[in-house]
Short mmCIF file of N, CA, C and O in Angstrom, two decimals:
data_model
loop_
_atom_site.label_atom_id
_atom_site.label_comp_id
_atom_site.label_asym_id
_atom_site.label_seq_id
_atom_site.Cartn_x
_atom_site.Cartn_y
_atom_site.Cartn_z
N UNK A 1 121.20 148.65 195.31
CA UNK A 1 121.62 148.66 196.69
C UNK A 1 122.70 149.90 196.81
O UNK A 1 123.30 150.74 195.69
N UNK A 2 122.52 150.52 197.83
CA UNK A 2 123.28 151.73 198.42
C UNK A 2 124.41 151.40 199.17
O UNK A 2 124.12 150.77 200.37
N UNK A 3 125.26 151.81 199.11
CA UNK A 3 126.56 151.59 200.24
C UNK A 3 126.85 152.92 200.98
O UNK A 3 126.56 154.10 200.42
N UNK A 4 126.82 152.58 202.22
CA UNK A 4 127.00 153.87 203.08
C UNK A 4 128.61 153.97 203.68
O UNK A 4 128.90 153.08 204.33
N UNK A 5 129.28 154.94 203.64
CA UNK A 5 130.48 155.30 204.08
C UNK A 5 130.82 156.31 204.93
O UNK A 5 130.67 157.47 204.66
N UNK A 6 131.14 155.97 205.97
CA UNK A 6 131.19 156.95 207.41
C UNK A 6 132.43 157.45 207.73
O UNK A 6 133.35 156.77 207.24
N UNK A 7 132.49 158.63 208.02
CA UNK A 7 134.00 159.36 208.29
C UNK A 7 133.96 160.20 209.72
O UNK A 7 132.90 160.50 209.65
N UNK A 8 135.17 160.90 210.17
CA UNK A 8 135.00 161.72 211.12
C UNK A 8 135.24 161.43 212.46
O UNK A 8 135.01 162.14 213.51
N UNK A 9 134.96 159.81 212.81
CA UNK A 9 134.98 159.39 214.31
C UNK A 9 136.57 159.93 214.73
O UNK A 9 137.25 159.88 214.04
N UNK A 10 136.61 159.40 216.20
CA UNK A 10 137.87 159.80 216.68
C UNK A 10 137.80 159.83 218.11
O UNK A 10 136.98 159.74 218.86
N UNK A 11 139.01 160.27 218.71
CA UNK A 11 139.09 160.53 219.97
C UNK A 11 139.04 161.90 220.32
O UNK A 11 139.68 162.78 219.82
N UNK A 12 138.26 162.12 221.45
CA UNK A 12 138.10 163.64 221.91
C UNK A 12 138.06 163.76 223.48
O UNK A 12 137.55 162.58 224.09
N UNK A 13 138.18 164.91 224.23
CA UNK A 13 138.02 165.03 225.42
C UNK A 13 136.82 165.62 225.59
O UNK A 13 136.09 166.10 224.95
N UNK A 14 136.18 165.29 227.03
CA UNK A 14 134.94 165.76 227.19
C UNK A 14 134.74 167.02 226.91
O UNK A 14 135.65 167.95 227.16
N UNK A 15 133.71 167.39 226.42
CA UNK A 15 133.46 168.64 225.92
C UNK A 15 133.79 169.36 224.68
O UNK A 15 133.26 170.47 224.17
N UNK A 16 134.31 168.43 224.03
CA UNK A 16 134.86 168.65 222.53
C UNK A 16 133.89 168.67 221.78
O UNK A 16 132.53 167.92 221.85
N UNK A 17 134.30 168.26 220.27
CA UNK A 17 133.44 168.43 219.13
C UNK A 17 133.82 167.34 218.29
O UNK A 17 135.31 167.33 218.01
N UNK A 18 133.03 166.65 217.42
CA UNK A 18 133.32 165.98 216.25
C UNK A 18 132.25 166.07 215.23
O UNK A 18 131.19 166.52 215.73
N UNK A 19 132.82 165.92 214.19
CA UNK A 19 131.62 165.98 212.77
C UNK A 19 131.54 164.83 212.16
O UNK A 19 132.85 164.54 211.50
N UNK A 20 130.77 164.03 212.23
CA UNK A 20 130.72 162.62 211.49
C UNK A 20 129.78 163.07 209.71
O UNK A 20 129.15 163.99 209.69
N UNK A 21 130.60 162.49 209.00
CA UNK A 21 129.88 162.39 207.57
C UNK A 21 129.92 161.09 207.11
O UNK A 21 130.08 160.09 207.41
N UNK A 22 128.80 161.19 206.09
CA UNK A 22 128.49 159.71 205.77
C UNK A 22 127.86 160.06 204.26
O UNK A 22 127.02 160.61 203.68
N UNK A 23 128.53 159.21 203.45
CA UNK A 23 128.26 159.55 201.93
C UNK A 23 127.57 158.20 201.11
O UNK A 23 128.00 157.00 201.62
N UNK A 24 126.46 158.38 200.61
CA UNK A 24 125.79 157.37 200.01
C UNK A 24 126.29 157.19 198.35
O UNK A 24 126.43 158.10 197.95
N UNK A 25 126.06 155.91 198.00
CA UNK A 25 126.58 155.62 196.43
C UNK A 25 125.50 155.85 195.63
O UNK A 25 125.91 155.77 194.50
N UNK A 26 124.19 156.02 196.11
CA UNK A 26 123.04 156.28 195.36
C UNK A 26 122.01 157.05 196.04
O UNK A 26 122.23 157.68 196.78
N UNK A 27 120.97 157.13 195.39
CA UNK A 27 119.66 157.88 195.49
C UNK A 27 118.55 157.12 196.08
O UNK A 27 117.58 157.59 196.16
N UNK A 28 118.52 155.61 196.32
CA UNK A 28 117.38 154.88 196.31
C UNK A 28 117.12 154.60 197.88
O UNK A 28 116.90 153.94 198.42
N UNK A 29 116.87 155.86 198.65
CA UNK A 29 116.39 156.12 199.97
C UNK A 29 115.78 157.29 200.19
O UNK A 29 115.84 158.04 199.34
N UNK A 30 114.99 157.42 201.13
CA UNK A 30 113.88 158.60 201.31
C UNK A 30 114.34 159.02 202.91
O UNK A 30 114.11 160.27 202.86
N UNK A 31 114.86 158.29 203.68
CA UNK A 31 115.15 158.91 205.15
C UNK A 31 116.57 158.55 205.25
O UNK A 31 117.10 157.47 204.87
N UNK A 32 117.18 159.21 206.15
CA UNK A 32 118.54 158.79 206.57
C UNK A 32 118.86 159.13 208.18
O UNK A 32 118.03 159.93 208.57
N UNK A 33 119.54 158.26 208.49
CA UNK A 33 119.91 158.83 210.19
C UNK A 33 121.34 158.34 210.53
O UNK A 33 122.00 157.52 209.80
N UNK A 34 121.18 158.46 211.90
CA UNK A 34 122.52 158.09 212.83
C UNK A 34 121.87 157.35 213.82
O UNK A 34 121.11 157.68 214.70
N UNK A 35 122.64 156.30 214.21
CA UNK A 35 122.69 155.08 215.31
C UNK A 35 123.66 155.04 215.76
O UNK A 35 124.82 155.18 215.37
N UNK A 36 123.65 154.42 217.29
CA UNK A 36 124.79 154.17 217.88
C UNK A 36 124.72 152.88 218.72
O UNK A 36 123.55 152.80 219.17
N UNK A 37 125.72 152.07 219.01
CA UNK A 37 125.63 150.96 219.70
C UNK A 37 126.97 150.64 220.41
O UNK A 37 127.94 150.80 219.84
N UNK A 38 126.79 150.23 221.64
CA UNK A 38 127.86 149.60 222.54
C UNK A 38 127.60 148.15 222.34
O UNK A 38 126.90 147.59 222.15
N UNK A 39 129.03 147.37 222.72
CA UNK A 39 129.01 146.01 222.71
C UNK A 39 127.83 145.47 223.71
O UNK A 39 127.96 145.98 224.68
N UNK A 40 127.06 144.47 223.29
CA UNK A 40 126.28 143.85 224.24
C UNK A 40 124.97 144.85 224.23
O UNK A 40 124.09 144.34 225.21
N UNK A 41 124.71 146.22 223.78
CA UNK A 41 123.71 146.81 223.95
C UNK A 41 122.89 147.02 222.69
O UNK A 41 123.36 146.63 221.70
N UNK A 42 121.52 147.52 222.62
CA UNK A 42 120.67 147.57 221.38
C UNK A 42 121.13 148.89 220.70
O UNK A 42 121.65 149.91 221.34
N UNK A 43 120.94 148.67 219.39
CA UNK A 43 121.20 149.99 218.75
C UNK A 43 120.29 151.13 219.13
O UNK A 43 119.07 150.60 219.30
N UNK A 44 120.73 152.24 219.15
CA UNK A 44 119.98 153.45 219.81
C UNK A 44 119.79 154.55 218.78
O UNK A 44 121.03 154.77 218.00
N UNK A 45 118.71 154.93 218.35
CA UNK A 45 118.69 156.17 217.36
C UNK A 45 119.25 157.24 218.00
O UNK A 45 119.08 157.78 219.43
N UNK A 46 120.15 158.07 217.33
CA UNK A 46 120.78 159.50 217.67
C UNK A 46 120.10 160.79 216.91
O UNK A 46 119.35 161.54 217.61
N UNK A 47 119.89 160.07 215.86
CA UNK A 47 119.13 161.77 214.83
C UNK A 47 119.01 160.97 213.50
O UNK A 47 119.28 160.29 212.90
N UNK A 48 117.52 161.59 213.10
CA UNK A 48 116.91 161.07 211.88
C UNK A 48 116.51 162.29 211.17
O UNK A 48 115.96 163.23 211.88
N UNK A 49 116.98 162.15 209.79
CA UNK A 49 116.18 163.50 208.92
C UNK A 49 115.30 162.51 208.07
O UNK A 49 115.68 161.47 207.15
N UNK A 50 113.93 162.53 208.02
CA UNK A 50 112.83 161.86 207.25
C UNK A 50 112.89 162.51 205.71
O UNK A 50 113.07 163.50 205.30
N UNK A 51 111.83 162.04 205.16
CA UNK A 51 111.39 162.36 203.72
C UNK A 51 111.06 163.48 203.61
O UNK A 51 111.23 164.31 202.54
N UNK A 52 110.24 164.36 204.57
CA UNK A 52 109.65 165.23 204.25
C UNK A 52 110.47 166.30 205.05
O UNK A 52 110.32 167.48 204.94
N UNK A 53 111.94 165.83 205.49
CA UNK A 53 112.61 167.14 206.15
C UNK A 53 112.60 167.44 207.24
O UNK A 53 113.41 168.21 208.09
N UNK A 54 111.73 166.68 208.10
CA UNK A 54 111.70 166.79 209.38
C UNK A 54 112.85 165.99 210.28
O UNK A 54 113.46 164.89 209.71
N UNK A 55 113.12 166.79 211.27
CA UNK A 55 114.29 165.90 212.15
C UNK A 55 114.09 165.50 213.53
O UNK A 55 113.19 166.17 213.83
N UNK A 56 114.56 164.46 214.20
CA UNK A 56 114.51 164.12 215.20
C UNK A 56 115.71 163.94 216.01
O UNK A 56 116.48 163.33 215.32
N UNK A 57 115.79 163.42 217.40
CA UNK A 57 116.86 163.34 218.01
C UNK A 57 116.51 162.63 219.38
O UNK A 57 115.49 162.37 219.92
N UNK A 58 117.61 161.75 219.90
CA UNK A 58 117.31 160.91 221.03
C UNK A 58 117.28 162.00 222.31
O UNK A 58 118.00 163.00 222.16
N UNK A 59 116.47 161.68 223.23
CA UNK A 59 116.18 162.26 224.05
C UNK A 59 117.83 162.75 224.76
O UNK A 59 117.79 163.85 225.56
N UNK A 60 118.67 161.77 224.83
CA UNK A 60 119.91 162.21 225.48
C UNK A 60 120.89 163.17 224.98
O UNK A 60 121.55 163.60 225.18
N UNK A 61 120.57 163.54 223.43
CA UNK A 61 121.09 164.50 222.75
C UNK A 61 121.04 165.94 223.60
O UNK A 61 121.92 166.75 223.68
N UNK A 62 119.82 166.39 223.73
CA UNK A 62 119.54 167.35 224.41
C UNK A 62 120.09 168.78 224.12
O UNK A 62 120.72 169.35 224.62
N UNK A 63 120.02 168.86 222.64
CA UNK A 63 120.32 169.95 221.99
C UNK A 63 121.87 170.03 221.65
O UNK A 63 122.65 171.11 221.13
N UNK A 64 122.53 169.12 221.85
CA UNK A 64 124.11 168.91 221.30
C UNK A 64 124.54 168.56 220.41
O UNK A 64 125.53 168.98 219.83
N UNK A 65 123.59 167.74 219.58
CA UNK A 65 124.03 167.50 218.00
C UNK A 65 122.96 167.98 217.22
O UNK A 65 122.11 168.29 217.58
N UNK A 66 123.66 168.03 215.92
CA UNK A 66 122.77 168.70 214.51
C UNK A 66 122.87 167.81 213.57
O UNK A 66 124.02 167.62 213.23
N UNK A 67 121.72 167.25 212.91
CA UNK A 67 121.89 166.21 211.61
C UNK A 67 121.34 167.25 210.58
O UNK A 67 120.84 167.87 210.59
N UNK A 68 122.27 167.19 209.49
CA UNK A 68 122.18 168.10 208.15
C UNK A 68 122.45 167.13 206.95
O UNK A 68 123.26 166.13 207.20
N UNK A 69 121.94 167.49 205.96
CA UNK A 69 122.16 166.75 204.79
C UNK A 69 122.85 167.79 203.57
O UNK A 69 122.31 168.89 203.53
N UNK A 70 123.32 167.12 202.63
CA UNK A 70 123.75 167.78 201.42
C UNK A 70 123.59 166.82 200.32
O UNK A 70 123.95 165.97 200.06
N UNK A 71 122.22 167.26 199.92
CA UNK A 71 121.80 165.90 198.81
C UNK A 71 122.22 166.02 197.57
O UNK A 71 122.50 165.00 197.07
N UNK A 72 122.87 167.32 197.05
CA UNK A 72 123.56 167.11 196.01
C UNK A 72 125.03 166.20 195.85
O UNK A 72 125.31 165.59 194.90
N UNK A 73 125.54 166.38 197.36
CA UNK A 73 126.50 165.64 197.41
C UNK A 73 126.38 164.25 198.21
O UNK A 73 127.21 163.26 198.46
N UNK A 74 125.03 163.67 198.37
CA UNK A 74 124.50 162.68 199.04
C UNK A 74 125.29 162.37 200.11
O UNK A 74 125.92 161.08 200.67
N UNK A 75 125.16 163.25 201.03
CA UNK A 75 126.16 163.47 202.41
C UNK A 75 125.27 163.53 203.54
O UNK A 75 124.54 164.72 203.36
N UNK A 76 125.45 162.95 204.50
CA UNK A 76 124.79 163.23 205.71
C UNK A 76 125.57 163.75 206.91
O UNK A 76 126.93 162.79 206.65
N UNK A 77 125.61 164.43 207.70
CA UNK A 77 126.36 165.15 208.63
C UNK A 77 125.78 164.99 209.94
O UNK A 77 124.44 165.00 210.24
N UNK A 78 126.67 164.51 210.95
CA UNK A 78 126.14 164.89 212.57
C UNK A 78 127.35 165.79 213.12
O UNK A 78 128.45 165.08 213.27
N UNK A 79 127.17 167.06 213.45
CA UNK A 79 127.61 167.95 214.20
C UNK A 79 127.34 167.43 215.66
O UNK A 79 126.34 167.72 216.01
N UNK A 80 128.30 166.93 216.43
CA UNK A 80 128.28 166.69 217.95
C UNK A 80 129.38 167.57 218.77
O UNK A 80 130.30 167.86 218.43
N UNK A 81 128.53 168.56 219.47
CA UNK A 81 129.19 169.64 220.38
C UNK A 81 128.79 169.11 221.97
O UNK A 81 128.21 168.13 222.19
N UNK A 82 129.77 169.53 222.82
CA UNK A 82 129.59 169.17 224.38
C UNK A 82 129.52 167.83 224.44
O UNK A 82 128.75 167.22 225.38
N UNK A 83 130.25 167.04 224.03
CA UNK A 83 130.55 165.52 223.94
C UNK A 83 130.68 165.29 225.43
O UNK A 83 131.49 165.74 226.26
N UNK A 84 130.20 164.08 225.83
CA UNK A 84 130.14 163.53 227.18
C UNK A 84 130.71 162.18 226.90
O UNK A 84 130.71 161.58 225.87
N UNK A 85 131.56 161.73 228.19
CA UNK A 85 132.25 160.09 228.16
C UNK A 85 131.13 159.38 227.80
O UNK A 85 131.24 158.14 227.02
N UNK A 86 129.69 159.36 228.12
CA UNK A 86 128.87 158.60 227.74
C UNK A 86 128.35 158.46 226.45
O UNK A 86 127.56 157.66 226.00
N UNK A 87 129.14 159.42 225.48
CA UNK A 87 128.63 159.42 224.20
C UNK A 87 129.60 158.67 223.29
O UNK A 87 129.36 158.14 222.05
N UNK A 88 130.65 157.90 223.95
CA UNK A 88 131.56 156.57 223.47
C UNK A 88 130.76 155.55 222.94
O UNK A 88 129.96 155.17 223.94
N UNK A 89 130.89 155.32 221.76
CA UNK A 89 130.07 154.36 220.92
C UNK A 89 130.74 154.22 219.42
O UNK A 89 131.28 155.04 219.04
N UNK A 90 130.12 153.45 219.09
CA UNK A 90 130.26 153.13 217.81
C UNK A 90 128.98 153.70 216.99
O UNK A 90 127.77 153.51 217.30
N UNK A 91 129.17 154.55 216.07
CA UNK A 91 128.06 155.38 215.36
C UNK A 91 128.18 154.76 213.88
O UNK A 91 128.93 154.58 213.10
N UNK A 92 126.51 154.56 213.52
CA UNK A 92 126.53 153.97 212.20
C UNK A 92 125.69 155.03 211.63
O UNK A 92 124.50 155.46 211.95
N UNK A 93 125.72 155.18 210.18
CA UNK A 93 125.06 155.80 209.24
C UNK A 93 123.94 155.02 208.70
O UNK A 93 124.37 153.71 208.36
N UNK A 94 122.75 155.06 208.24
CA UNK A 94 121.87 154.58 208.01
C UNK A 94 120.94 154.99 206.99
O UNK A 94 120.60 156.50 207.07
N UNK A 95 120.30 154.41 206.03
CA UNK A 95 119.30 154.94 205.06
C UNK A 95 118.15 154.10 204.53
O UNK A 95 118.57 153.00 204.92
N UNK A 96 116.84 154.64 204.60
CA UNK A 96 115.79 153.51 204.29
C UNK A 96 115.04 154.07 203.14
O UNK A 96 114.81 155.28 202.80
N UNK A 97 114.21 153.01 202.38
CA UNK A 97 113.30 153.43 201.27
C UNK A 97 111.71 153.95 201.76
O UNK A 97 111.12 154.59 200.62
N UNK A 98 111.47 153.86 203.11
CA UNK A 98 110.26 154.15 203.29
C UNK A 98 110.00 155.74 203.47
O UNK A 98 110.74 156.45 203.12
N UNK A 99 108.57 156.07 203.88
CA UNK A 99 108.40 157.36 204.32
C UNK A 99 108.01 157.60 205.60
O UNK A 99 106.88 158.27 205.87
N UNK A 100 108.54 156.90 206.39
CA UNK A 100 107.90 157.08 207.83
C UNK A 100 108.12 158.66 208.52
O UNK A 100 109.09 159.41 207.91
N UNK A 101 107.82 158.72 209.66
CA UNK A 101 108.14 159.91 210.44
C UNK A 101 109.30 159.91 211.23
O UNK A 101 109.74 158.85 211.71
N UNK A 102 110.06 161.41 211.31
CA UNK A 102 111.33 161.14 211.90
C UNK A 102 111.22 160.61 213.17
O UNK A 102 112.33 159.59 213.69
N UNK A 103 110.11 160.82 214.14
CA UNK A 103 110.06 160.33 215.40
C UNK A 103 110.07 159.00 215.57
O UNK A 103 110.65 158.32 216.36
N UNK A 104 109.21 158.25 214.68
CA UNK A 104 108.92 156.92 214.56
C UNK A 104 110.15 156.10 214.18
O UNK A 104 110.29 155.24 214.54
N UNK A 105 110.72 156.78 213.31
CA UNK A 105 112.10 156.26 212.62
C UNK A 105 113.37 155.98 213.60
O UNK A 105 113.99 155.03 213.68
N UNK A 106 113.01 157.02 214.90
CA UNK A 106 114.15 156.95 215.57
C UNK A 106 114.17 155.66 216.56
O UNK A 106 115.34 155.33 217.00
N UNK A 107 113.11 155.02 216.67
CA UNK A 107 112.82 153.84 217.53
C UNK A 107 112.88 152.61 216.48
O UNK A 107 112.64 151.66 217.03
N UNK A 108 113.06 152.66 214.86
CA UNK A 108 112.99 151.72 214.36
C UNK A 108 114.14 151.42 213.44
O UNK A 108 113.83 151.69 212.32
N UNK A 109 115.29 151.11 213.87
CA UNK A 109 116.14 150.62 213.03
C UNK A 109 115.96 149.60 212.07
O UNK A 109 116.69 149.75 210.99
N UNK A 110 114.92 148.96 212.06
CA UNK A 110 114.69 147.84 211.07
C UNK A 110 113.90 148.61 209.84
O UNK A 110 113.94 147.90 208.96
N UNK A 111 113.53 150.10 209.75
CA UNK A 111 113.16 150.41 208.79
C UNK A 111 114.32 150.94 207.77
O UNK A 111 114.26 151.81 206.99
N UNK A 112 115.36 150.98 208.30
CA UNK A 112 116.77 151.36 207.57
C UNK A 112 117.23 150.35 206.96
O UNK A 112 117.45 149.17 207.34
N UNK A 113 117.38 150.13 205.47
CA UNK A 113 117.87 149.06 204.68
C UNK A 113 119.36 149.17 204.42
O UNK A 113 119.79 148.10 204.05
N UNK A 114 119.91 150.36 204.51
CA UNK A 114 121.50 150.30 204.07
C UNK A 114 122.16 150.60 205.37
O UNK A 114 121.72 151.81 205.86
N UNK A 115 123.24 150.22 205.73
CA UNK A 115 124.17 150.49 206.91
C UNK A 115 125.53 150.75 206.46
O UNK A 115 126.03 149.98 205.72
N UNK A 116 126.06 151.53 207.20
CA UNK A 116 127.51 151.71 207.05
C UNK A 116 128.26 150.77 207.86
O UNK A 116 127.68 150.18 208.82
N UNK A 117 129.67 150.87 207.89
CA UNK A 117 130.44 150.19 208.73
C UNK A 117 130.84 150.32 210.16
O UNK A 117 130.94 149.90 211.01
N UNK A 118 130.31 151.73 210.28
CA UNK A 118 130.63 152.40 211.85
C UNK A 118 131.63 153.07 211.92
O UNK A 118 132.92 152.95 211.18
N UNK A 119 131.47 154.17 212.69
CA UNK A 119 132.99 154.74 213.14
C UNK A 119 133.07 155.12 214.38
O UNK A 119 131.97 155.45 214.91
N UNK A 120 133.98 154.84 215.03
CA UNK A 120 134.05 155.01 216.44
C UNK A 120 134.28 156.24 217.10
O UNK A 120 135.00 157.02 216.46
N UNK A 121 133.40 156.57 217.94
CA UNK A 121 133.62 158.07 218.76
C UNK A 121 134.15 157.72 220.08
O UNK A 121 133.43 156.70 221.04
N UNK A 122 134.78 158.27 220.55
CA UNK A 122 135.66 157.89 222.16
C UNK A 122 135.90 159.32 222.57
O UNK A 122 136.67 160.32 222.13
N UNK A 123 135.28 159.55 224.12
CA UNK A 123 135.26 160.67 224.71
C UNK A 123 135.52 160.36 225.95
O UNK A 123 135.37 159.63 226.89
N UNK A 124 136.77 161.00 226.39
CA UNK A 124 137.48 160.89 227.62
C UNK A 124 137.29 162.01 228.59
O UNK A 124 137.05 163.08 228.01
N UNK A 125 137.12 161.61 229.81
CA UNK A 125 136.84 162.40 230.66
C UNK A 125 137.83 162.76 231.56
O UNK A 125 138.96 162.62 231.17
#
């Protein structure tokens, strides 16, 4: 079992930046990513890093976010710049054991076996 612990959420004004971090308790995973979910809505893929090092982003990101990893620290990051009010959501870190493609994984939260508790991001306009 791998535990995922997110941090870095908070409140920011539109146009501001936040950096989310996620520490994994072990190494039993191949791909990692960030998802977000608002109450009453489906979980949405934000950014994925797959087993081969490929990265993918949701269409709404449009170059504003960057996913990165520090494997030695078992830490995943999401740098979010030019934040908009519509980015307000609960953001979840996740990891999975498969070897799927980054773009396919963006649409497949079921392929992620380990999830964090979430960190709230609130952007005020």
